[in-house]
XYZ file of C-alpha atoms in Angstrom:
700
model
C 22.522 18.658 13.918
C 20.124 18.982 16.862
C 17.094 19.488 14.214
C 18.012 16.208 12.597
C 15.915 12.898 13.539
C 18.199 10.068 14.821
C 16.228 7.166 12.884
C 13.632 6.111 10.537
C 10.684 3.799 10.064
C 9.690 2.239 7.020
C 6.041 0.705 6.930
C 5.141 -1.293 3.703
C 1.840 -2.834 2.677
C 2.133 -5.563 -0.637
C -0.146 -7.589 -2.294
C 1.948 -9.262 -5.064
C 5.531 -8.464 -3.270
C 6.687 -5.258 -5.352
C 6.308 -2.980 -2.398
C 7.823 -5.193 -0.119
C 10.719 -5.603 -2.382
C 11.303 -1.945 -2.773
C 10.683 -1.204 0.940
C 13.334 -3.730 1.942
C 15.911 -2.416 -0.719
C 15.501 1.126 0.448
C 16.105 -0.374 4.238
C 19.115 -2.189 3.256
C 20.650 0.522 1.201
C 19.687 3.282 4.013
C 21.526 1.180 6.438
C 24.586 0.892 4.183
C 24.655 4.853 3.970
C 24.943 4.781 7.560
C 21.252 5.515 8.800
C 19.423 3.965 11.733
C 16.010 2.668 11.279
C 13.674 -0.269 11.075
C 11.440 -1.851 8.531
C 8.098 -3.459 9.201
C 4.898 -4.601 7.329
C 2.128 -2.427 8.248
C 0.110 -4.907 9.740
C 2.771 -5.423 12.493
C 2.669 -1.686 13.361
C 2.258 -2.581 17.099
C 5.563 -3.726 17.130
C 6.909 -0.692 15.222
C 8.101 2.484 17.352
C 5.432 4.734 15.810
C 5.492 7.240 18.730
C 9.266 7.281 19.175
C 10.545 7.582 15.421
C 10.417 10.896 13.570
C 10.844 9.968 10.159
C 8.170 7.774 8.430
C 8.643 6.197 4.923
C 5.372 4.362 3.841
C 5.507 2.220 0.611
C 2.274 0.564 -0.332
C 0.321 -1.011 -3.296
C -3.237 -1.273 -4.091
C -5.255 -4.073 -4.842
C -8.494 -4.363 -6.764
C -9.820 -0.873 -7.523
C -7.641 1.258 -5.195
C -8.088 -0.953 -2.155
C -5.307 -1.509 0.565
C -3.452 -4.635 0.511
C -4.575 -7.578 2.579
C -1.216 -7.251 5.006
C -2.174 -3.382 5.637
C -5.776 -3.903 6.803
C -5.265 -4.116 10.597
C -2.872 -1.112 10.113
C -5.768 0.790 8.358
C -8.397 -0.124 10.964
C -5.958 1.495 13.482
C -5.752 4.754 11.451
C -9.661 4.937 10.941
C -10.202 4.472 14.708
C -7.441 6.976 15.756
C -9.000 10.448 16.284
C -6.093 12.124 18.095
C -5.039 14.856 15.400
C -1.911 14.974 17.344
C -0.842 11.554 17.330
C 1.945 11.783 14.506
C 2.565 15.447 15.339
C 6.368 14.643 16.153
C 6.365 12.749 12.756
C 7.867 13.867 9.228
C 6.732 11.436 6.461
C 6.683 10.553 2.697
C 4.722 8.193 0.630
C 5.522 5.882 -2.325
C 2.361 4.444 -3.985
C 2.293 1.585 -6.592
C -1.097 1.743 -8.402
C -2.293 1.005 -11.999
C -3.956 3.655 -14.352
C -6.028 0.788 -15.504
C -8.332 1.395 -12.666
C -10.374 4.439 -11.763
C -9.098 4.679 -8.206
C -5.492 4.999 -9.386
C -3.137 4.906 -6.363
C -6.124 5.406 -4.053
C -4.122 3.787 -1.289
C -1.097 6.014 -1.188
C -3.173 9.153 -1.516
C -5.474 8.048 1.501
C -2.213 7.328 3.426
C -0.983 10.799 3.003
C -4.076 12.260 3.794
C -4.549 10.332 7.054
C -1.323 11.021 8.345
C -1.701 14.568 7.718
C -4.974 14.495 9.569
C -3.031 12.850 12.313
C -0.530 15.927 12.705
C 2.206 14.587 10.674
C 4.034 16.639 8.065
C 5.569 15.767 4.503
C 9.181 16.001 4.370
C 9.441 14.620 0.750
C 6.622 14.638 -1.992
C 4.921 11.449 -2.430
C 5.797 9.403 -5.430
C 2.733 7.633 -7.352
C 4.086 5.005 -9.488
C 2.031 3.543 -12.417
C 2.320 -0.195 -13.283
C 0.648 0.421 -16.763
C 3.762 2.479 -17.535
C 6.189 0.779 -15.627
C 6.737 1.076 -11.858
C 10.574 1.955 -12.504
C 9.619 4.862 -14.425
C 8.516 6.536 -11.024
C 10.342 4.507 -8.414
C 13.758 4.610 -9.542
C 13.785 8.567 -9.691
C 11.801 8.864 -6.579
C 14.468 6.869 -4.610
C 17.095 8.658 -6.223
C 16.061 11.817 -4.980
C 15.247 10.437 -1.443
C 18.928 9.847 -0.799
C 19.474 13.526 -1.324
C 16.625 14.574 0.936
C 17.482 12.419 3.829
C 20.598 13.877 4.854
C 18.466 17.313 5.515
C 16.271 15.462 8.027
C 18.110 12.373 9.269
C 21.253 11.884 11.342
C 23.678 9.951 8.862
C 26.798 8.450 10.386
C 29.420 10.261 8.178
C 32.146 12.491 8.355
C 30.670 14.721 5.622
C 28.719 17.761 6.185
C 24.720 17.920 5.230
C 25.813 19.805 1.922
C 28.850 17.638 1.162
C 26.783 14.286 2.065
C 23.891 15.521 -0.635
C 26.877 16.243 -3.325
C 28.328 12.658 -2.641
C 24.950 11.198 -2.995
C 24.572 12.857 -6.192
C 27.859 11.569 -7.419
C 27.301 8.092 -6.076
C 24.024 7.761 -8.116
C 25.755 9.208 -11.351
C 28.301 6.555 -10.999
C 25.830 3.631 -10.331
C 23.347 4.717 -12.747
C 25.214 5.947 -16.011
C 27.510 3.837 -18.167
C 30.057 5.032 -20.860
C 29.617 2.656 -24.029
C 32.924 1.304 -25.164
C 31.776 -1.607 -27.402
C 35.498 -3.002 -27.977
C 36.172 -3.226 -24.103
C 37.366 -6.828 -22.903
C 37.776 -6.239 -19.397
C 34.447 -7.471 -18.397
C 34.879 -10.839 -20.371
C 35.035 -13.813 -17.808
C 37.623 -16.517 -18.574
C 36.087 -19.266 -16.102
C 32.601 -20.285 -14.768
C 31.186 -18.185 -12.217
C 31.935 -19.498 -8.684
C 28.249 -20.265 -7.704
C 28.078 -22.250 -10.894
C 31.702 -23.800 -10.569
C 30.765 -25.354 -7.145
C 28.193 -27.260 -8.688
C 30.491 -28.746 -11.312
C 32.948 -29.962 -8.746
C 30.221 -32.051 -6.955
C 29.853 -35.758 -7.016
C 27.945 -37.050 -9.705
C 27.084 -33.378 -11.053
C 27.403 -34.200 -14.586
C 24.010 -33.290 -16.299
C 22.411 -36.490 -17.574
C 20.579 -35.736 -20.904
C 16.859 -36.003 -20.128
C 14.884 -38.861 -21.475
C 12.463 -36.294 -23.004
C 13.709 -33.088 -24.566
C 13.588 -30.258 -22.378
C 11.270 -27.344 -22.656
C 13.130 -24.628 -24.985
C 12.679 -20.884 -24.485
C 11.747 -18.071 -27.128
C 14.981 -15.899 -27.231
C 13.767 -12.210 -27.337
C 14.208 -10.123 -30.449
C 15.670 -7.014 -28.757
C 15.944 -3.787 -30.879
C 19.206 -1.934 -29.849
C 18.425 1.130 -32.073
C 19.632 4.300 -30.468
C 22.848 2.543 -29.056
C 25.616 4.323 -30.545
C 29.258 3.921 -29.673
C 30.420 6.564 -27.361
C 26.877 7.192 -26.241
C 26.158 7.218 -22.419
C 23.615 5.210 -20.667
C 21.739 6.968 -17.885
C 18.989 6.122 -15.618
C 20.284 2.626 -14.853
C 18.660 1.040 -11.913
C 20.855 0.519 -8.596
C 22.227 -2.909 -8.062
C 20.047 -4.527 -5.624
C 21.707 -5.550 -2.600
C 22.288 -9.222 -2.093
C 20.105 -10.939 0.507
C 19.591 -14.471 -0.123
C 22.054 -17.217 1.054
C 21.738 -20.601 0.305
C 23.054 -23.286 2.632
C 22.824 -27.062 1.873
C 21.527 -29.225 4.781
C 22.618 -32.964 5.201
C 19.288 -34.473 4.715
C 17.444 -35.336 1.467
C 13.830 -34.798 0.712
C 11.715 -37.823 1.626
C 9.411 -39.117 -0.804
C 6.167 -38.807 1.345
C 7.018 -35.112 1.907
C 6.528 -34.459 -1.995
C 2.815 -34.814 -2.136
C 1.902 -31.490 -0.565
C 2.454 -27.673 -1.054
C 5.775 -27.197 0.689
C 5.633 -25.897 4.458
C 7.389 -22.554 3.451
C 4.435 -21.423 1.517
C 2.624 -18.831 3.390
C -1.088 -18.102 3.097
C -3.396 -15.850 4.747
C -5.536 -18.984 5.870
C -4.699 -22.609 6.429
C -4.437 -24.529 3.021
C -6.803 -27.552 2.657
C -6.884 -29.888 -0.098
C -10.292 -29.996 -1.897
C -11.577 -32.795 -3.792
C -12.860 -32.109 -7.506
C -16.602 -33.380 -7.741
C -17.570 -31.701 -10.915
C -15.693 -30.179 -14.043
C -17.665 -28.798 -16.982
C -16.558 -26.664 -19.958
C -18.847 -23.868 -20.624
C -17.744 -23.000 -23.941
C -17.736 -24.594 -27.380
C -14.471 -25.616 -29.244
C -14.577 -22.738 -31.482
C -14.714 -20.216 -28.819
C -11.991 -17.543 -28.492
C -11.491 -18.674 -24.889
C -11.877 -22.028 -22.927
C -13.927 -21.571 -19.992
C -14.196 -24.192 -17.418
C -16.645 -24.596 -14.094
C -15.211 -26.606 -11.318
C -16.873 -27.717 -8.287
C -14.979 -28.538 -4.999
C -16.123 -30.225 -1.875
C -14.647 -28.075 0.891
C -16.837 -29.817 3.664
C -19.965 -28.885 5.529
C -18.112 -26.825 8.121
C -16.774 -24.235 5.730
C -18.816 -20.983 6.073
C -19.152 -18.622 2.830
C -21.370 -16.077 1.015
C -21.807 -16.022 -2.481
C -19.160 -13.261 -3.650
C -16.554 -14.475 -1.483
C -13.245 -15.475 -2.940
C -10.677 -18.183 -2.327
C -7.183 -18.810 -3.233
C -5.614 -21.716 -5.426
C -1.997 -22.675 -4.483
C -0.837 -23.791 -8.316
C 2.761 -24.797 -8.937
C 4.725 -23.187 -11.560
C 4.806 -25.318 -14.870
C 6.961 -28.358 -14.413
C 8.415 -28.411 -17.843
C 9.622 -24.783 -17.222
C 10.913 -25.290 -13.856
C 13.096 -28.115 -15.030
C 14.148 -26.133 -18.121
C 15.288 -23.398 -15.974
C 17.016 -25.205 -13.560
C 19.043 -26.931 -16.327
C 19.753 -23.781 -17.732
C 21.087 -22.680 -14.508
C 23.404 -25.761 -14.558
C 21.656 -27.342 -11.487
C 21.360 -31.065 -12.220
C 17.969 -32.491 -11.785
C 18.574 -35.114 -9.174
C 20.255 -32.458 -7.014
C 17.466 -30.008 -7.499
C 14.982 -32.646 -6.610
C 16.596 -34.353 -3.399
C 19.159 -31.853 -1.915
C 17.624 -29.724 1.149
C 18.581 -26.100 1.472
C 17.987 -23.446 4.161
C 17.670 -19.971 2.967
C 19.320 -17.272 5.155
C 19.857 -13.663 5.255
C 18.861 -10.288 6.709
C 15.763 -8.803 5.559
C 14.604 -11.713 3.463
C 11.376 -11.199 1.317
C 8.291 -12.753 3.042
C 7.833 -15.583 0.479
C 11.431 -16.900 1.340
C 11.475 -16.247 5.076
C 10.093 -19.892 6.064
C 12.299 -21.672 3.635
C 14.359 -23.544 6.051
C 14.203 -26.949 4.440
C 13.514 -26.819 0.622
C 14.575 -28.219 -2.311
C 15.450 -26.281 -5.382
C 12.680 -27.853 -7.373
C 10.180 -26.987 -4.545
C 11.613 -23.291 -4.430
C 11.248 -22.695 -8.309
C 7.822 -24.484 -8.232
C 6.316 -22.438 -5.382
C 8.446 -19.611 -4.231
C 9.335 -17.406 -7.234
C 7.134 -16.228 -9.979
C 8.807 -17.338 -13.407
C 6.561 -15.834 -15.871
C 5.632 -12.234 -14.621
C 6.822 -9.142 -16.263
C 10.450 -8.518 -15.468
C 11.869 -5.687 -13.265
C 14.788 -3.565 -14.626
C 16.842 -4.573 -11.803
C 16.815 -7.983 -12.767
C 18.271 -7.266 -16.260
C 20.858 -5.210 -14.415
C 21.805 -8.131 -12.064
C 22.033 -10.420 -15.345
C 24.484 -7.875 -16.997
C 26.681 -8.310 -14.029
C 26.866 -12.076 -14.652
C 27.167 -12.027 -18.387
C 30.623 -12.762 -19.983
C 29.727 -11.585 -23.630
C 30.373 -7.926 -24.006
C 27.831 -7.530 -26.844
C 25.106 -9.421 -24.507
C 26.371 -7.211 -21.607
C 25.905 -4.134 -23.232
C 22.226 -5.084 -24.591
C 21.352 -5.936 -20.936
C 22.453 -2.535 -19.601
C 20.819 -0.997 -22.609
C 17.307 -2.524 -21.622
C 17.393 -1.481 -18.478
C 18.459 2.064 -18.901
C 16.605 5.460 -19.830
C 17.645 5.153 -23.724
C 16.371 1.613 -23.692
C 13.087 2.382 -22.602
C 11.189 1.226 -25.707
C 13.277 -1.993 -25.934
C 12.267 -2.633 -22.150
C 8.687 -1.863 -22.769
C 8.542 -4.169 -26.086
C 10.089 -7.164 -24.070
C 7.352 -6.312 -21.082
C 4.592 -6.544 -23.903
C 6.002 -10.140 -24.878
C 5.747 -11.462 -21.286
C 8.579 -13.559 -21.312
C 9.276 -16.314 -18.953
C 12.629 -16.394 -17.174
C 13.855 -19.222 -19.333
C 13.045 -17.015 -22.428
C 15.288 -14.181 -21.021
C 18.232 -16.673 -20.096
C 18.360 -18.312 -23.499
C 18.478 -14.809 -25.208
C 21.779 -14.208 -23.382
C 23.607 -17.428 -23.509
C 26.675 -16.306 -21.885
C 24.778 -15.135 -18.781
C 25.236 -17.472 -15.764
C 23.605 -15.771 -12.740
C 24.028 -17.280 -9.313
C 21.115 -19.156 -7.902
C 21.068 -16.795 -4.911
C 20.932 -13.834 -7.046
C 17.832 -15.176 -9.228
C 15.934 -16.082 -5.766
C 16.824 -12.339 -4.572
C 15.316 -10.672 -7.692
C 12.709 -12.894 -8.602
C 9.074 -11.845 -7.357
C 6.942 -13.972 -5.241
C 4.991 -16.635 -6.545
C 1.269 -16.001 -5.678
C -1.695 -17.893 -5.098
C -4.387 -17.020 -7.713
C -7.838 -16.109 -6.453
C -11.098 -16.953 -7.927
C -14.803 -15.564 -7.167
C -17.246 -18.310 -5.637
C -20.047 -18.928 -8.096
C -22.455 -20.963 -6.114
C -24.702 -20.495 -2.934
C -24.144 -22.614 0.169
C -28.142 -22.744 0.387
C -27.863 -24.585 -2.763
C -24.728 -26.539 -2.471
C -24.116 -27.235 1.064
C -20.412 -28.088 1.682
C -19.596 -27.392 -2.237
C -18.222 -24.345 -3.818
C -18.188 -23.566 -7.586
C -16.077 -21.416 -9.667
C -15.378 -20.482 -13.378
C -12.399 -19.361 -15.105
C -10.973 -18.968 -18.514
C -7.967 -21.008 -19.337
C -5.224 -18.264 -20.141
C -3.163 -19.467 -23.246
C -2.444 -17.053 -26.083
C -0.168 -15.972 -28.799
C 2.068 -12.922 -28.353
C 2.779 -10.260 -31.218
C 5.868 -12.058 -31.584
C 4.102 -15.207 -32.400
C 5.227 -16.951 -29.122
C 2.801 -19.132 -27.094
C 2.024 -18.157 -23.703
C 0.009 -19.615 -20.917
C -1.160 -18.825 -17.283
C -0.106 -20.592 -14.102
C -2.986 -21.926 -12.409
C -5.783 -22.253 -15.213
C -3.861 -24.358 -17.552
C -2.787 -26.559 -14.526
C -6.187 -27.021 -13.213
C -7.271 -28.018 -16.848
C -4.657 -30.281 -16.794
C -5.148 -31.965 -13.434
C -9.015 -32.442 -14.197
C -8.300 -33.986 -17.575
C -9.130 -31.675 -20.248
C -12.698 -32.321 -20.280
C -14.301 -31.913 -23.716
C -15.592 -28.434 -24.966
C -19.539 -28.572 -25.002
C -21.231 -29.157 -28.171
C -24.640 -28.355 -27.365
C -26.195 -25.004 -25.913
C -26.575 -26.748 -22.662
C -22.976 -27.807 -21.098
C -22.159 -31.171 -19.676
C -21.245 -31.627 -16.111
C -19.086 -34.289 -15.599
C -18.658 -36.219 -12.298
C -15.097 -36.723 -11.257
C -14.564 -40.574 -9.889
C -10.853 -40.059 -9.520
C -9.383 -38.281 -6.434
C -8.121 -35.126 -7.660
C -7.435 -32.486 -4.982
C -6.798 -28.943 -5.370
C -4.863 -27.029 -2.546
C -7.002 -23.894 -1.741
C -7.598 -21.459 1.089
C -10.828 -19.230 1.761
C -10.062 -15.462 1.459
C -11.842 -13.037 3.988
C -14.020 -10.747 2.016
C -12.723 -7.280 2.823
C -14.416 -5.451 0.083
C -18.216 -6.262 0.840
C -18.771 -7.927 -2.715
C -21.716 -9.767 -1.200
C -25.311 -9.449 -1.320
C -27.168 -6.898 0.913
C -28.705 -8.208 4.223
C -31.903 -6.622 3.063
C -33.684 -8.877 0.633
C -36.083 -6.264 -0.514
C -33.253 -3.875 -1.913
C -33.119 -4.058 -5.755
C -30.179 -5.310 -7.285
C -28.243 -4.254 -10.584
C -25.728 -6.879 -11.703
C -23.102 -6.117 -14.560
C -20.797 -8.868 -15.527
C -19.719 -9.707 -19.193
C -17.625 -12.686 -19.843
C -16.749 -14.863 -16.775
C -17.689 -11.706 -14.619
C -21.114 -13.360 -14.596
C -19.844 -16.100 -12.372
C -19.777 -14.301 -8.968
C -23.584 -13.432 -9.911
C -24.359 -16.828 -10.702
C -24.251 -17.454 -6.864
C -25.928 -14.405 -6.086
C -28.885 -15.476 -8.149
C -28.807 -19.185 -6.769
C -28.545 -17.586 -3.123
C -31.664 -15.225 -3.967
C -33.515 -18.053 -5.723
C -33.276 -20.425 -2.773
C -34.095 -17.593 -0.283
C -37.388 -17.188 -2.209
C -38.030 -20.820 -2.095
C -37.563 -20.926 1.878
C -39.769 -17.728 2.067
C -42.580 -19.264 -0.035
C -42.403 -22.352 1.739
C -42.872 -20.717 5.113
C -46.281 -19.231 3.924
C -47.570 -16.038 4.367
C -50.296 -14.077 6.375
C -53.152 -11.606 5.294
C -55.359 -11.691 2.395
C -52.506 -11.608 -0.267
C -49.851 -13.755 1.149
C -48.130 -14.476 -2.107
C -47.821 -10.858 -2.993
C -46.501 -9.986 0.546
C -43.690 -12.758 -0.260
C -42.675 -11.504 -3.538
C -42.361 -7.813 -2.206
C -40.072 -9.175 0.098
C -37.591 -9.594 -2.607
C -36.606 -6.569 -4.745
C -36.021 -6.471 -8.402
C -32.908 -8.067 -9.837
C -31.571 -6.502 -13.113
C -28.858 -8.419 -14.943
C -26.659 -7.073 -17.736
C -24.499 -10.044 -19.223
C -22.202 -9.763 -22.196
C -20.704 -12.420 -24.258
C -19.130 -12.576 -27.671
C -21.275 -15.210 -29.483
C -24.348 -16.744 -28.256
C -23.599 -20.370 -29.594
C -20.062 -20.220 -28.538
C -19.535 -18.499 -25.092
C -23.149 -17.841 -23.563
C -21.831 -19.119 -20.365
C -24.315 -20.534 -17.704
C -27.263 -20.369 -20.232
C -29.238 -22.902 -18.488
C -29.000 -21.428 -15.297
C -29.645 -17.895 -16.482
C -32.987 -18.977 -18.191
C -34.242 -20.748 -15.284
C -33.626 -17.608 -13.014
C -35.586 -15.712 -15.595
C -38.347 -18.168 -15.681
C -38.812 -18.363 -12.156
C -38.675 -14.768 -11.476
C -35.412 -14.601 -9.779
C -34.144 -12.280 -12.471
C -36.597 -9.480 -12.780
C -34.981 -8.066 -16.027
C -32.259 -9.753 -18.288
C -30.360 -7.749 -20.760
C -27.963 -9.715 -23.096
C -25.152 -7.969 -24.968
C -23.632 -9.790 -27.992
C -20.487 -8.202 -29.445
C -19.647 -10.721 -32.320
C -22.960 -12.303 -33.477
C -22.976 -14.847 -36.104
C -25.553 -12.926 -38.157
C -23.076 -9.884 -38.441
C -25.323 -7.767 -36.254
C -23.829 -4.658 -34.898
C -21.736 -5.144 -31.623
C -23.649 -4.671 -28.502
C -21.691 -4.211 -24.976
C -23.512 -4.171 -21.648
C -22.491 -0.215 -21.584
C -25.048 -0.071 -24.531
C -27.663 -1.557 -22.628
C -27.301 0.583 -19.666
C -27.583 3.559 -21.866
C -30.465 2.168 -23.394
C -32.163 1.581 -20.142
C -31.064 4.770 -18.377
C -34.450 6.086 -17.243
C -35.408 2.722 -15.493
C -32.085 2.268 -13.937
C -31.923 5.998 -12.597
C -35.244 5.488 -10.920
C -33.976 2.071 -9.236
C -30.596 3.676 -8.481
C -31.849 7.091 -7.129
C -35.336 6.656 -5.905
C -35.253 2.835 -4.891
C -31.623 2.636 -3.606
C -30.618 -0.126 -5.677
C -26.895 -1.664 -5.111
C -24.948 -1.852 -8.105
C -22.296 -4.601 -8.815
C -19.876 -4.679 -11.605
C -17.458 -7.744 -12.075
C -14.827 -8.084 -14.825
C -12.264 -6.301 -16.815
C -11.023 -3.269 -15.295
C -9.229 -2.058 -18.695
C -12.305 -1.479 -20.911
C -15.383 -2.693 -19.566
C -15.356 -1.063 -15.849
C -14.224 2.304 -17.390
C -16.906 2.082 -20.065
C -19.733 0.995 -17.513
C -18.694 3.998 -15.370
C -19.040 6.314 -18.027
C -22.390 5.197 -18.939
C -23.312 5.501 -15.243
C -21.829 9.051 -15.113
C -24.242 9.818 -18.368
C -27.305 8.619 -16.290
C -26.728 10.981 -13.634
C -25.715 13.773 -16.183
C -29.013 13.339 -18.226
C -31.460 12.610 -15.502
C -30.361 14.564 -12.384
C -28.676 17.618 -14.410
C -25.189 16.890 -12.740
C -21.858 18.136 -14.587
C -19.463 15.115 -15.361
C -17.022 15.933 -12.533
C -19.976 16.168 -9.855
C -21.323 12.798 -11.225
C -17.950 11.101 -11.003
C -17.682 12.293 -7.458
C -21.112 10.898 -6.637
C -19.867 7.537 -7.959
C -16.943 7.682 -5.882
C -18.864 8.532 -2.727
C -21.229 5.278 -3.778
C -18.195 3.184 -3.857
C -17.168 4.441 -0.463
C -20.797 3.772 0.796
C -20.789 0.324 -0.688
C -23.684 1.012 -2.858
C -21.428 0.764 -5.838
C -19.169 -2.527 -5.380
C -16.720 -3.553 -8.030
C -14.675 -6.778 -8.373
C -12.358 -5.984 -11.193
C -8.912 -7.411 -12.618
C -6.582 -6.097 -15.225
């Protein structure tokens, strides 16, 4: 027993809430199993007992292309500055990383964490897990946690009467009982005869009868679920563990006042204070027959706001109101009660997005606290099964989250169902509102890159976005959260009908809740204006580069206005600014050549030195051309710029296809012109990423 540690410490870093949810579930489950420990977000490391705890469990996600999440940046700064190679000599640790293989630097943060802790003297007690969101995080996370419970008794004191060996065997048996199910399709023992208690209490309240709405409520689209492979007598394995209940709703005596309904609720936490920026201009950059509707919006942020081109800001948009009301109706919550009654959320180990909800209505919680449209977790289906009375529906839910139902679960993920779709697929399912809040992920702000320069638009910022609306393979309409909302509140300006888009000045007071985000990834112009730039951005990936080019254009004008010295002042001024090569791609020139007027002006006045346009769906049937094709075409010129003139390379856009194809094209340049092999060329590119020579702003 003397070799066992007394306590554990869990540190988590999370961008979207997944890593936080997993870390806190591990902490809660460990406490129930008799282990002693604490759980902290990484940036609260100064409050954590780093030097006195021997067992460290680190759970961390990635953001962008392998970057650390925002709430771990202070911790990373501490690790980088720490040169004491014995700092963690006392500690044993393990890492669970959450990544996405659509990005080149897959799970980079988890790998770096392991390396850094080893460098500081720590030793591994359990092999790291690297989960892949592209394949489904649960495929790695669930078995990793299952094995963790078998390993912990060998390194950590557990308050139990069992020996270490017996404790391990007991854990295996518990896991088997909790994650396996024998199918008996004729059993009626789980059929409920009455309303679940959390629903029944609402039915007993005064005025709790649901009044039919004046307009029909939004209807969900029930899922078509294939139950192939589900045979009577078969065994379901790999079921997720039942998540520990955390949330407790307490009704307050007060009602929501009308004047408090206008702004984002106080419980919404953001990295910087929210401001309400008036919309001053809206323009549709695409034609009506374009595949995607693209808008540019200008906001008045005030002259005191300091930003650089390439910076990003967050938009705090609510969930779709029709969807919110339909879900609450489906959960048997009267609209009047949801809109007026105030609740306090209590509970130990609450997720961050619910911690400050001390006085909120249910409508506010479902508008701003929880995500109603993201891909569901298996643990959520497992919870729904526990609150479903129909045996066939219950079995379907258990099958979906089992190992045998992997294909069915993946098919559901591909359909991107809303919470309403899922609930309407299983009519007898009546989950308690607390459990729904427990297991839904956080509703997150949406981030957008600024596409303007403060030198040209003092006190204003512009940004561009595609309005996310599409049809799934199952022929169901889907839409995003923030972009359709912004399109709607700006009154759906008409699509452009000419090559030049029309900028519509907004006379009405329309405000967007925003906050500026610190640019931690250096996706900004270099300080040295003479350094050459290579800007690669198809689609809306060109937007931040419009800000770059506006800034460079204004810098040139300011420098020219100052005049020069010597016999050739104009040449001296021109040489103060390096060449700018722009690689921009679109589907069709007449439909979605975004920012055409601005780009042509930049080309005409010399701000852009070389413009390469890639059209992938030309009206005349010409062969498809993509930005990577043009990079290969210009390989000799680009090699000279990159290697001999230290050009900075910027890539913005889709991570799944474009970014990988551009990376391959850059690798080919090094292979063909510097006689490197492919492995060495890729290592060179990754070293450029680390040195900020090669910068990428990508989304999946």
